Amino acid sequence: MSKTLVDQIISQVLFQYDLRPKNVHLYGKVLKVETDYGVFALKKTTMNKEQTDWFIHVIRRLDRIGFPFFVPVLPTKYGDYSVFDGNYTYYLMPWHEDHRTFRHQVQPEETMVEEVAKLHSLTERTQDYGEDSLDESFRLLKERWDLRKLEVEKYVDEIEKNIYYSPFELTLLTHFERTQQLAGQAEWHLEQWLDLAKEKKKYRSVLCHGRLNRSHACFDEYGTAYFINFEKAVLDTPARDLAILFRHYFQSRPWDEQEGQHWLNIYEKHFTFFDEERHLLMSYLLFPENIFQMIDHYRSPERSKPEIQMVMKLERRLLTMNRVHRFVNQVQKNT
Amino acid sequence: MIQLAFIENHYPFREFKWIEEGKIIETEKGKKRVEIWTDKETLEAHIEWREKLAKETDSLTDRMIQTANGDKAVETDTGWLTLHDYVDHPYPVTSNIKQTGRFLGMYASVKMDNNVGHTDIANWQEDALFLRKFIKVKLKQKGLIERLRVEAEDRVKKAEVLFKEESTEEPASVLSIESPSQAKMIHGRMYWENRGKSFQNKYLVLRSFLKEWVEANGTGELTHLLDGLDETFSLREQKGRHLLAAIVYPHEYISFMNWLNEAGESAEIEERVNSLRKEWDIMKTLTERIAEWIREPERRLSNV
């Protein structure tokens, strides 16, 4: 698409906010728009009407309940919270600079864990659930995991027939038994969750951000995080959000089980897990999906990374997997 | 007269200046048009219409700009005031014929929650009685009008066949269109200015638009306009027949006779008869062209 056409589309969208862009810079899918009335972030998304309606509902709910840690979405001059140009859905927010250094000592991971706990606490809802729906949730996840395991086992059976193994294959084969053990443990925790939840006959849901990671929060200079990108927000178990956030931390920075426990403690200071939810979190964290994804990537014909990089990445993920195991053991000991 | 200070108190702009007193103001965010509504029902219907038109057609249109309190209108001593963008750059409809047709189809498909205005394509019974009456006034054009009357009766019968056969469509109204010049342009995109006063049957609105189109642009590019219209308002089968029925039906004759009955022997008669003949000819041409377009092998309809 030509620059003029892009500029025209931006101008058409911003017209509905009565804004005229002076300068526009693209940061991924977000446009930083400088105008006479301030600096704004214009997000371009592929949300359909139904998804957009839900997204707006979420944003308005956050506003209504007084959750302070999110970047608000601004209405158009007609009162809409999004603009559809026939192809994409756009929404506008005030521009928040994302700080990486702060005025005081701040650990972004701790801040995010604390704020997401507050989000969960403010949106908590307990619902009565029939055994059937719990069984159904269990069955669906178990079936998905069984299928993933089967695919990987089939692949491992195939490569075991090779006379010579590639470095990636060798690394995988060396650690495959361990991977299977952890998948088994994940299933055990999932069964524990099912049994305990059935006893309670109640299920707790919260508003989950759905894609928590460092890039979906803007930190101000004092270290307060403001969440953005609620497009995948969903009402679900709090374990879902925390598992996504922890998995992101586990992959993106050095950590150990003490630190993991520390993050969990911060979360539970504001929003304590029920036993069954803790089991669900452990089960989500233990299932070696990250390793399985590496295998998919390695086998993919579109793979661009050289073998050596794939091996290094797999090794890192295996190390993380073992750390997660130690972290889970420690959590179990402490509860 | 609306005071500028009144608008200033309700809308979130910093600068206000009349460009055309009571109608257009200049703000730091561009020119805005003031509209006054004396009837709440009409205002509410227009709010709903403009919101729906914008959402269902994904087009820019003169929706109500919200007040600082988030309201769509402000109550005044004489009614309600609304504020709209003022866009004066015309959209080149003749260079964007298919797009215009597509928009027109989407426009005709907008559905209001509750039907407002006239939803029927014609007053079949009333008009039939009316058409049987001979004109009583003495006019030099009496012969012509009588010939048209006979033909109009025939047109009603044809329209009846086209409209009533296998008719399963719910009658629906959309805001009337005065002229294709309601299409304006902002940042390279069409901005539709709603000028219509009343809600009418959608086929009558299409009829009126097509009439204005032919009057302004001739029939040369009509096929492209119909192609575009067909993309968003399928003219195959029922819709095509209903549009033809609306065009075949002698609305122009009935409206002329209504005027004549009220005005009697007026000085305007010459002008009115000319305008009737002109519209009559346009409708005839439109009927032929649309029927021809529909009869094209790839668009062939049954029973047309």
XYZ file of C-alpha atoms in Angstrom:
639
model
C 0.000 0.000 0.000
C 1.385 3.400 -0.945
C 2.316 5.938 1.721
C -0.299 8.360 0.420
C -3.022 5.752 0.732
C -1.908 4.844 4.254
C -1.893 8.544 5.176
C -5.360 8.897 3.678
C -6.705 5.954 5.710
C -5.161 7.353 8.901
C -6.666 10.755 8.166
C -10.091 9.169 7.540
C -9.921 7.337 10.857
C -8.614 10.345 12.778
C -11.304 12.544 11.228
C -13.752 10.673 13.456
C -11.749 11.905 16.445
C -11.492 15.419 15.036
C -7.722 15.055 14.987
C -5.288 16.019 12.255
C -1.984 14.153 12.327
C 1.182 16.232 12.258
C 3.586 13.332 12.577
C 3.007 9.613 12.440
C 5.433 6.849 13.446
C 4.731 3.160 13.197
C 5.623 0.906 16.159
C 4.530 -2.605 15.213
C 0.755 -2.425 14.859
C 0.530 0.839 16.758
C 0.806 4.261 15.173
C 2.144 7.057 17.307
C 0.175 10.070 16.145
C 1.307 13.561 17.061
C -1.406 16.226 16.820
C -2.063 19.736 18.081
C -4.134 18.166 20.848
C -1.580 15.720 22.154
C 0.100 12.460 21.269
C -2.019 9.362 20.680
C -1.613 5.678 19.969
C -3.774 4.417 17.116
C -4.031 0.630 17.138
C -4.922 -1.226 13.949
C -6.528 -4.625 14.528
C -8.272 -7.391 12.620
C -11.050 -7.736 15.215
C -14.453 -8.463 13.718
C -17.632 -6.741 14.935
C -18.351 -9.329 17.619
C -14.774 -9.236 18.932
C -14.806 -5.445 18.863
C -18.052 -5.330 20.857
C -16.546 -7.632 23.485
C -13.320 -5.627 23.591
C -15.267 -2.399 24.144
C -17.365 -4.103 26.805
C -14.143 -5.124 28.598
C -12.641 -1.635 28.412
C -15.834 -0.027 29.704
C -16.066 -2.562 32.492
C -12.485 -1.821 33.563
C -13.414 1.832 33.645
C -16.628 1.189 35.614
C -14.951 -0.926 38.288
C -12.237 1.695 38.716
C -9.285 -0.490 37.681
C -6.549 2.104 37.368
C -3.844 0.078 35.612
C -4.898 0.170 31.979
C -4.565 2.631 29.154
C -8.050 3.937 28.378
C -9.595 3.806 24.933
C -10.822 7.176 23.706
C -14.219 7.713 22.072
C -14.735 9.307 18.670
C -16.693 12.556 18.384
C -19.752 10.369 17.835
C -19.168 8.378 21.029
C -17.829 5.161 19.423
C -14.849 3.377 20.943
C -13.626 1.948 17.659
C -13.598 2.798 13.985
C -14.019 0.262 11.203
C -12.741 1.330 7.793
C -14.152 -1.634 5.896
C -11.008 -3.724 6.396
C -9.552 -3.048 9.830
C -10.798 -1.965 13.211
C -8.946 0.902 14.868
C -8.998 2.282 18.377
C -7.292 5.283 19.891
C -5.536 5.682 23.215
C -3.474 8.442 24.775
C 0.184 7.769 24.049
C 1.999 6.258 27.049
C 5.748 6.173 26.818
C 7.003 2.765 27.980
C 9.862 3.373 30.424
C 12.618 0.813 30.905
C 14.450 2.743 33.598
C 12.700 4.152 36.622
C 13.157 6.825 39.246
C 13.200 4.182 41.992
C 14.161 0.543 42.215
C 11.359 -1.269 40.364
C 11.015 -4.893 39.295
C 8.597 -4.856 36.340
C 7.735 -8.547 36.867
C 6.619 -7.886 40.435
C 4.564 -4.887 39.370
C 2.784 -6.798 36.633
C 2.036 -9.758 38.914
C 0.660 -7.431 41.580
C -1.489 -5.482 39.123
C -2.888 -8.552 37.423
C -3.803 -9.918 40.878
C -5.705 -6.672 41.502
C -7.457 -7.038 38.156
C -8.482 -10.580 39.052
C -9.602 -9.555 42.503
C -11.804 -6.739 41.125
C -13.442 -8.933 38.504
C -13.837 -12.153 40.505
C -17.097 -14.043 40.043
C -18.091 -17.374 41.531
C -20.463 -19.506 39.562
C -22.134 -22.830 40.240
C -20.976 -25.367 37.739
C -22.460 -28.704 36.903
C -20.152 -31.713 36.944
C -20.796 -32.145 33.245
C -19.257 -28.834 32.291
C -16.187 -29.509 34.471
C -15.839 -32.948 32.911
C -16.163 -31.360 29.482
C -13.427 -28.782 30.167
C -11.192 -31.543 31.509
C -11.905 -33.812 28.562
C -11.191 -31.118 25.985
C -7.841 -30.154 27.472
C -6.853 -33.791 28.074
C -7.716 -34.709 24.500
C -5.658 -31.818 23.167
C -2.690 -32.838 25.292
C -3.046 -36.520 24.334
C -3.042 -35.554 20.680
C 0.064 -33.400 21.107
C 1.836 -36.203 22.967
C 0.889 -38.711 20.308
C 2.213 -36.497 17.507
C 5.523 -36.031 19.290
C 5.850 -39.720 20.241
C 5.284 -40.629 16.611
C 8.025 -38.254 15.565
C 10.393 -39.592 18.208
C 9.684 -43.175 17.036
C 10.581 -42.092 13.517
C 13.878 -40.442 14.415
C 14.885 -43.337 16.666
C 15.099 -45.441 13.527
C 17.862 -43.178 12.158
C 21.406 -44.504 12.210
C 22.820 -41.058 12.831
C 21.010 -38.371 14.758
C 21.153 -34.698 14.023
C 22.277 -32.549 17.021
C 18.656 -31.433 17.536
C 17.364 -35.011 17.396
C 20.029 -36.182 19.790
C 19.205 -33.446 22.305
C 15.525 -34.233 22.045
C 16.020 -37.991 22.450
C 18.264 -37.463 25.470
C 15.580 -35.493 27.280
C 12.430 -37.026 25.895
C 11.725 -39.304 28.832
C 11.925 -36.349 31.190
C 9.551 -34.408 28.954
C 7.077 -37.281 29.082
C 7.346 -37.409 32.885
C 6.459 -33.741 33.135
C 3.515 -34.184 30.790
C 2.365 -36.978 33.136
C 2.706 -34.691 36.134
C 0.741 -31.974 34.331
C -2.050 -34.503 33.832
C -1.918 -35.488 37.502
C -2.400 -31.842 38.539
C -5.220 -31.505 36.046
C -6.960 -34.523 37.600
C -6.468 -32.988 41.060
C -8.081 -29.797 39.825
C -11.055 -31.764 38.487
C -11.568 -33.737 41.712
C -11.351 -30.681 43.982
C -13.524 -28.543 41.712
C -16.177 -31.282 41.613
C -16.220 -31.400 45.407
C -16.808 -27.641 45.570
C -19.350 -27.550 42.765
C -18.273 -23.952 42.252
C -15.970 -22.333 39.772
C -14.282 -18.970 40.017
C -13.807 -16.849 36.945
C -12.050 -13.517 36.549
C -11.423 -11.153 33.676
C -8.225 -12.475 32.136
C -6.146 -10.169 29.993
C -5.424 -13.176 27.814
C -2.017 -12.207 26.439
C -0.017 -10.940 29.364
C 3.586 -10.161 28.629
C 5.988 -7.299 29.086
C 5.153 -5.711 25.738
C 1.467 -5.462 26.685
C 2.132 -3.059 29.524
C 3.430 0.506 29.473
C 5.474 1.487 32.519
C 5.629 5.083 33.657
C 8.805 6.537 35.133
C 7.685 5.581 38.657
C 7.275 1.937 37.733
C 3.487 1.734 37.511
C 2.345 -0.536 34.697
C -0.658 0.265 32.511
C -1.965 -2.722 30.612
C -2.794 -2.421 26.938
C -4.065 -4.825 24.298
C -7.155 -6.334 25.905
C -8.231 -7.713 22.526
C -7.963 -11.334 23.721
C -9.462 -10.687 27.143
C -11.718 -13.482 28.346
C -13.630 -14.579 31.428
C -11.728 -17.591 32.668
C -9.850 -19.089 35.589
C -7.170 -16.788 37.070
C -4.696 -19.627 36.513
C -4.865 -18.929 32.781
C -3.483 -15.380 32.988
C -0.846 -16.264 35.525
C 0.353 -19.282 33.563
C 0.718 -17.100 30.439
C 2.597 -14.417 32.359
C 4.874 -16.891 34.161
C 5.653 -18.761 30.941
C 6.601 -15.425 29.385
C 8.936 -14.596 32.318
C 10.403 -18.078 32.317
C 11.445 -17.670 28.691
C 12.397 -14.039 28.627
C 14.721 -13.616 31.619
C 16.950 -15.593 33.953
C 15.051 -16.776 36.999
C 15.047 -19.523 39.598
C 12.436 -21.321 41.675
C 12.842 -18.872 44.592
C 12.043 -15.987 42.333
C 9.076 -17.878 40.867
C 7.813 -18.505 44.387
C 8.346 -14.827 45.173
C 6.175 -13.776 42.196
C 3.496 -16.255 43.192
C 3.565 -14.903 46.753
C 3.097 -11.348 45.497
C 0.115 -12.488 43.429
C -1.410 -14.409 46.318
C -0.997 -11.445 48.635
C -3.707 -9.747 46.586
C -5.617 -12.701 45.235
C -5.222 -16.077 46.876
C -5.633 -19.152 44.733
C -7.940 -21.928 45.809
C -6.207 -25.313 45.985
C -7.813 -26.515 42.766
C -6.757 -23.324 40.945
C -3.173 -23.818 42.118
C -3.261 -27.339 40.705
C -4.559 -25.961 37.433
C -1.736 -23.395 37.327
C 0.837 -26.118 37.993
C -0.672 -28.301 35.317
C -0.581 -25.467 32.748
C 3.031 -24.685 33.617
C 4.244 -28.277 33.619
C 2.857 -29.417 30.321
C 5.883 -29.220 27.970
C 4.116 -27.353 25.172
C 7.190 -25.152 24.680
C 9.287 -28.203 23.842
C 6.600 -29.561 21.525
C 6.462 -26.206 19.736
C 10.228 -26.406 19.171
C 9.754 -29.810 17.525
C 6.993 -28.384 15.283
C 9.284 -25.531 14.335
C 12.225 -27.839 13.651
C 10.111 -30.044 11.390
C 8.473 -27.147 9.590
C 9.527 -26.776 5.929
C 9.503 -22.998 6.432
C 12.145 -23.203 9.164
C 14.746 -20.518 8.613
C 16.913 -20.919 11.716
C 20.086 -23.033 11.397
C 20.362 -26.317 13.318
C 22.790 -24.912 15.874
C 20.374 -22.154 16.873
C 17.544 -24.646 17.132
C 19.638 -26.846 19.434
C 20.571 -23.889 21.642
C 16.958 -22.830 21.878
C 15.822 -26.358 22.689
C 18.449 -26.641 25.398
C 17.299 -23.374 26.928
C 13.729 -24.590 26.945
C 14.761 -27.890 28.513
C 16.566 -25.999 31.266
C 13.436 -23.890 31.803
C 11.337 -27.054 31.904
C 13.492 -28.437 34.708
C 13.320 -25.140 36.565
C 9.537 -25.142 36.261
C 9.568 -28.630 37.744
C 11.630 -27.448 40.718
C 9.361 -24.414 41.084
C 6.255 -26.620 41.123
C 7.840 -28.926 43.730
C 8.610 -25.948 45.916
C 5.079 -24.581 45.606
C 3.705 -27.989 46.553
C 5.991 -28.162 49.590
C 4.879 -24.720 50.750
C 1.146 -25.355 50.507
C -32.031 32.488 16.811
C -29.526 30.183 18.485
C -26.852 32.024 20.403
C -23.249 30.981 19.874
C -22.731 30.981 23.642
C -25.409 28.303 23.956
C -23.515 25.976 21.611
C -20.260 26.915 23.327
C -21.696 25.797 26.662
C -22.549 22.342 25.394
C -19.877 21.293 22.909
C -16.236 20.512 23.683
C -14.644 23.042 21.356
C -12.583 26.054 22.331
C -13.200 28.401 19.419
C -16.625 29.243 17.989
C -17.419 31.679 15.189
C -20.462 31.921 12.918
C -19.659 31.497 9.259
C -23.313 31.529 8.326
C -25.404 32.654 11.241
C -27.623 29.960 12.653
C -26.243 27.379 10.240
C -22.469 26.932 10.084
C -19.822 27.592 12.705
C -16.064 27.521 12.545
C -14.305 25.731 15.403
C -10.655 24.912 15.987
C -11.562 21.425 14.761
C -13.129 22.499 11.508
C -16.478 23.708 10.234
C -19.614 22.359 11.914
C -23.204 22.523 10.737
C -26.052 23.305 13.120
C -29.385 21.544 12.726
C -32.554 22.400 14.629
C -35.261 19.826 15.224
C -38.744 20.761 16.305
C -40.048 17.235 16.561
C -38.442 14.747 18.947
C -39.625 11.699 17.042
C -37.998 12.928 13.839
C -34.795 13.712 15.715
C -34.694 10.237 17.234
C -35.367 8.630 13.861
C -32.500 10.657 12.338
C -30.126 9.729 15.144
C -30.939 6.053 14.642
C -30.763 6.342 10.860
C -27.373 8.063 10.804
C -25.877 5.671 13.360
C -27.140 2.687 11.391
C -26.064 4.119 8.051
C -22.536 4.651 9.375
C -22.310 1.213 10.989
C -24.006 -0.875 8.338
C -22.319 0.760 5.363
C -18.975 1.538 7.050
C -19.204 4.982 5.546
C -18.658 8.440 6.860
C -21.831 10.387 7.324
C -23.097 13.453 9.164
C -23.805 11.776 12.459
C -24.610 13.823 15.548
C -21.414 15.063 17.224
C -21.623 14.328 20.929
C -21.902 17.115 23.451
C -19.409 17.443 26.296
C -21.832 15.301 28.336
C -21.991 12.607 25.701
C -25.464 13.515 24.417
C -26.420 13.491 20.748
C -28.632 16.604 20.942
C -29.212 19.608 23.195
C -32.672 20.790 24.131
C -33.376 24.441 23.311
C -36.408 26.685 23.824
C -37.697 25.825 20.385
C -36.679 22.188 20.052
C -33.367 20.381 19.849
C -30.013 21.335 18.427
C -27.530 18.952 16.862
C -24.049 19.587 15.494
C -22.515 17.911 12.427
C -19.377 18.128 10.380
C -19.625 20.469 7.456
C -17.994 18.994 4.383
C -18.341 20.953 1.183
C -15.994 19.176 -1.202
C -18.122 17.137 -3.641
C -17.455 13.442 -4.092
C -16.824 12.693 -7.780
C -19.719 10.270 -8.241
C -19.229 10.114 -12.001
C -15.613 8.992 -11.602
C -16.619 6.448 -8.944
C -19.815 5.093 -10.447
C -19.548 1.519 -9.197
C -18.617 2.640 -5.667
C -21.594 5.017 -5.721
C -23.855 2.158 -6.804
C -22.461 -0.068 -4.043
C -23.098 2.643 -1.464
C -26.614 3.146 -2.777
C -27.305 -0.573 -2.364
C -26.042 -0.526 1.211
C -28.054 2.628 1.851
C -31.246 0.932 0.671
C -30.477 -2.102 2.853
C -30.244 -0.180 6.143
C -32.978 -1.412 8.447
C -34.469 0.767 11.115
C -35.623 -0.919 14.337
C -39.167 0.264 13.737
C -40.504 1.368 10.395
C -40.964 5.096 10.117
C -42.576 7.170 7.377
C -44.189 5.597 4.335
C -43.158 2.024 3.837
C -45.447 1.202 0.921
C -44.332 1.442 -2.645
C -47.687 2.989 -3.666
C -51.230 3.752 -2.504
C -52.600 1.134 -4.863
C -56.327 1.457 -4.139
C -56.479 5.210 -3.632
C -54.437 5.884 -6.757
C -56.508 3.475 -8.851
C -59.674 5.409 -8.051
C -57.894 8.668 -8.665
C -56.620 7.555 -12.060
C -60.101 6.638 -13.241
C -61.310 10.217 -12.817
C -61.209 12.525 -15.831
C -59.784 15.973 -15.342
C -62.395 18.627 -14.988
C -60.385 21.799 -15.514
C -60.146 23.309 -18.956
C -56.557 23.252 -20.122
C -54.875 23.403 -23.467
C -52.766 20.429 -22.372
C -55.901 18.413 -21.547
C -55.392 16.056 -24.480
C -51.841 15.247 -23.453
C -52.764 14.742 -19.812
C -55.633 12.446 -20.789
C -53.261 10.360 -22.939
C -50.860 10.142 -20.027
C -53.717 9.154 -17.727
C -54.624 6.193 -19.909
C -50.996 5.149 -20.061
C -50.617 5.702 -16.306
C -53.465 3.254 -15.684
C -51.612 0.738 -17.784
C -48.380 1.434 -15.883
C -50.147 0.747 -12.581
C -51.260 -2.665 -13.884
C -47.710 -3.513 -14.995
C -46.261 -2.356 -11.674
C -48.849 -4.454 -9.850
C -47.749 -7.579 -11.724
C -44.085 -6.859 -11.026
C -44.576 -5.962 -7.398
C -47.175 -8.370 -6.170
C -45.918 -11.554 -7.777
C -44.196 -13.754 -5.158
C -43.703 -10.780 -2.905
C -42.201 -11.951 0.365
C -40.213 -8.856 1.214
C -41.177 -6.843 4.284
C -41.877 -3.220 3.360
C -39.099 -0.992 4.665
C -38.318 2.672 4.574
C -35.072 4.589 4.344
C -34.338 8.287 4.473
C -35.233 10.019 1.228
C -32.434 11.267 -1.025
C -32.635 14.668 -2.665
C -29.716 14.387 -4.997
C -26.476 12.484 -5.723
C -24.723 15.717 -4.715
C -25.282 14.663 -1.114
C -22.125 12.620 -1.633
C -19.225 14.737 -0.351
C -15.572 13.868 -0.009
C -13.224 13.996 2.947
C -9.678 12.587 2.959
C -10.356 10.748 -0.290
C -13.451 8.993 1.049
C -17.168 9.477 0.513
C -18.947 11.432 3.227
C -22.713 11.199 2.909
C -24.733 14.230 3.879
C -28.275 13.290 4.930
C -30.546 15.966 3.512
C -33.748 13.980 3.180
C -36.677 15.155 5.230
C -38.841 12.054 5.304
C -38.534 8.277 5.376
C -39.866 6.516 2.300
C -40.108 3.065 0.821
C -36.559 2.055 -0.174
C -37.524 1.424 -3.819
C -38.996 4.892 -4.100
C -35.760 6.331 -2.728
C -33.779 4.361 -5.309
C -36.217 5.539 -8.005
C -35.678 9.126 -7.014
C -31.876 8.744 -6.920
C -31.831 7.090 -10.350
C -34.045 9.838 -11.740
C -31.675 12.515 -10.419
C -28.725 10.549 -11.758
C -30.146 10.291 -15.279
C -31.172 13.923 -15.214
C -27.661 15.007 -14.275
C -25.527 12.436 -16.075
C -27.655 10.824 -18.768
C -27.910 7.070 -19.196
C -24.412 6.478 -20.567
C -22.936 5.033 -17.380
C -26.169 3.720 -15.884
C -25.078 0.112 -16.390
C -22.047 0.640 -14.138
C -24.229 2.239 -11.493
C -26.577 -0.764 -11.623
C -23.612 -3.166 -11.516
C -22.423 -1.490 -8.313
C -25.929 -1.392 -6.857
C -26.374 -5.078 -7.633
C -23.244 -5.953 -5.624
C -24.822 -4.798 -2.358
C -28.523 -4.928 -3.241
C -29.027 -7.882 -5.501
C -31.275 -6.865 -8.330
C -31.865 -10.471 -9.270
C -35.319 -11.893 -8.690
C -37.507 -10.011 -6.231
C -35.510 -6.838 -5.622
C -35.046 -6.196 -9.339
C -38.782 -6.649 -9.923
C -39.665 -4.329 -7.051
C -37.322 -1.623 -8.297
C -38.858 -1.894 -11.744
C -42.323 -1.720 -10.194
C -41.388 1.487 -8.337
C -40.126 3.016 -11.567
C -42.994 1.806 -13.741
C -45.594 3.029 -11.259
C -46.683 6.532 -12.431
C -45.788 8.441 -9.270
C -44.887 11.520 -11.278
C -48.344 11.579 -12.882
C -50.122 11.112 -9.544
C -48.095 13.822 -7.914
C -48.814 16.164 -10.845
C -52.558 15.455 -10.625
C -52.514 16.056 -6.870
C -50.958 19.426 -7.534
C -53.420 20.194 -10.312
C -56.418 19.321 -8.150
C -55.225 21.722 -5.510
C -53.883 24.509 -7.685
C -56.518 24.446 -10.439
C -55.720 26.702 -13.370
C -52.403 28.052 -12.181
C -49.810 30.085 -14.047
C -47.320 27.351 -13.232
C -49.186 24.819 -15.378
C -46.846 25.063 -18.367
C -43.790 24.517 -16.197
C -45.448 21.656 -14.321
C -46.519 19.884 -17.473
C -43.004 20.177 -18.874
C -41.531 18.785 -15.728
C -44.070 15.925 -15.775
C -43.168 15.091 -19.376
C -39.490 15.195 -18.536
C -39.884 12.862 -15.570
C -42.229 10.639 -17.547
C -39.570 10.254 -20.261
C -36.832 9.584 -17.715
C -38.953 6.861 -16.101
C -39.594 5.330 -19.499
C -35.872 5.318 -20.294
C -35.039 3.973 -16.849
C -37.581 1.177 -17.217
C -36.104 0.170 -20.560
C -32.510 0.366 -19.348
C -33.089 -1.535 -16.122
C -35.164 -4.218 -17.843
C -32.413 -4.491 -20.463
C -29.757 -4.732 -17.750
C -31.746 -7.443 -15.975
C -32.327 -9.348 -19.217
C -28.601 -9.629 -19.934
C -27.984 -13.408 -20.103
C -25.808 -13.522 -16.973
C -28.403 -11.651 -14.937
C -31.528 -13.145 -16.439
C -34.496 -13.099 -14.134
C -37.548 -15.159 -14.417
C -40.873 -13.458 -15.145
C -39.463 -10.052 -16.048
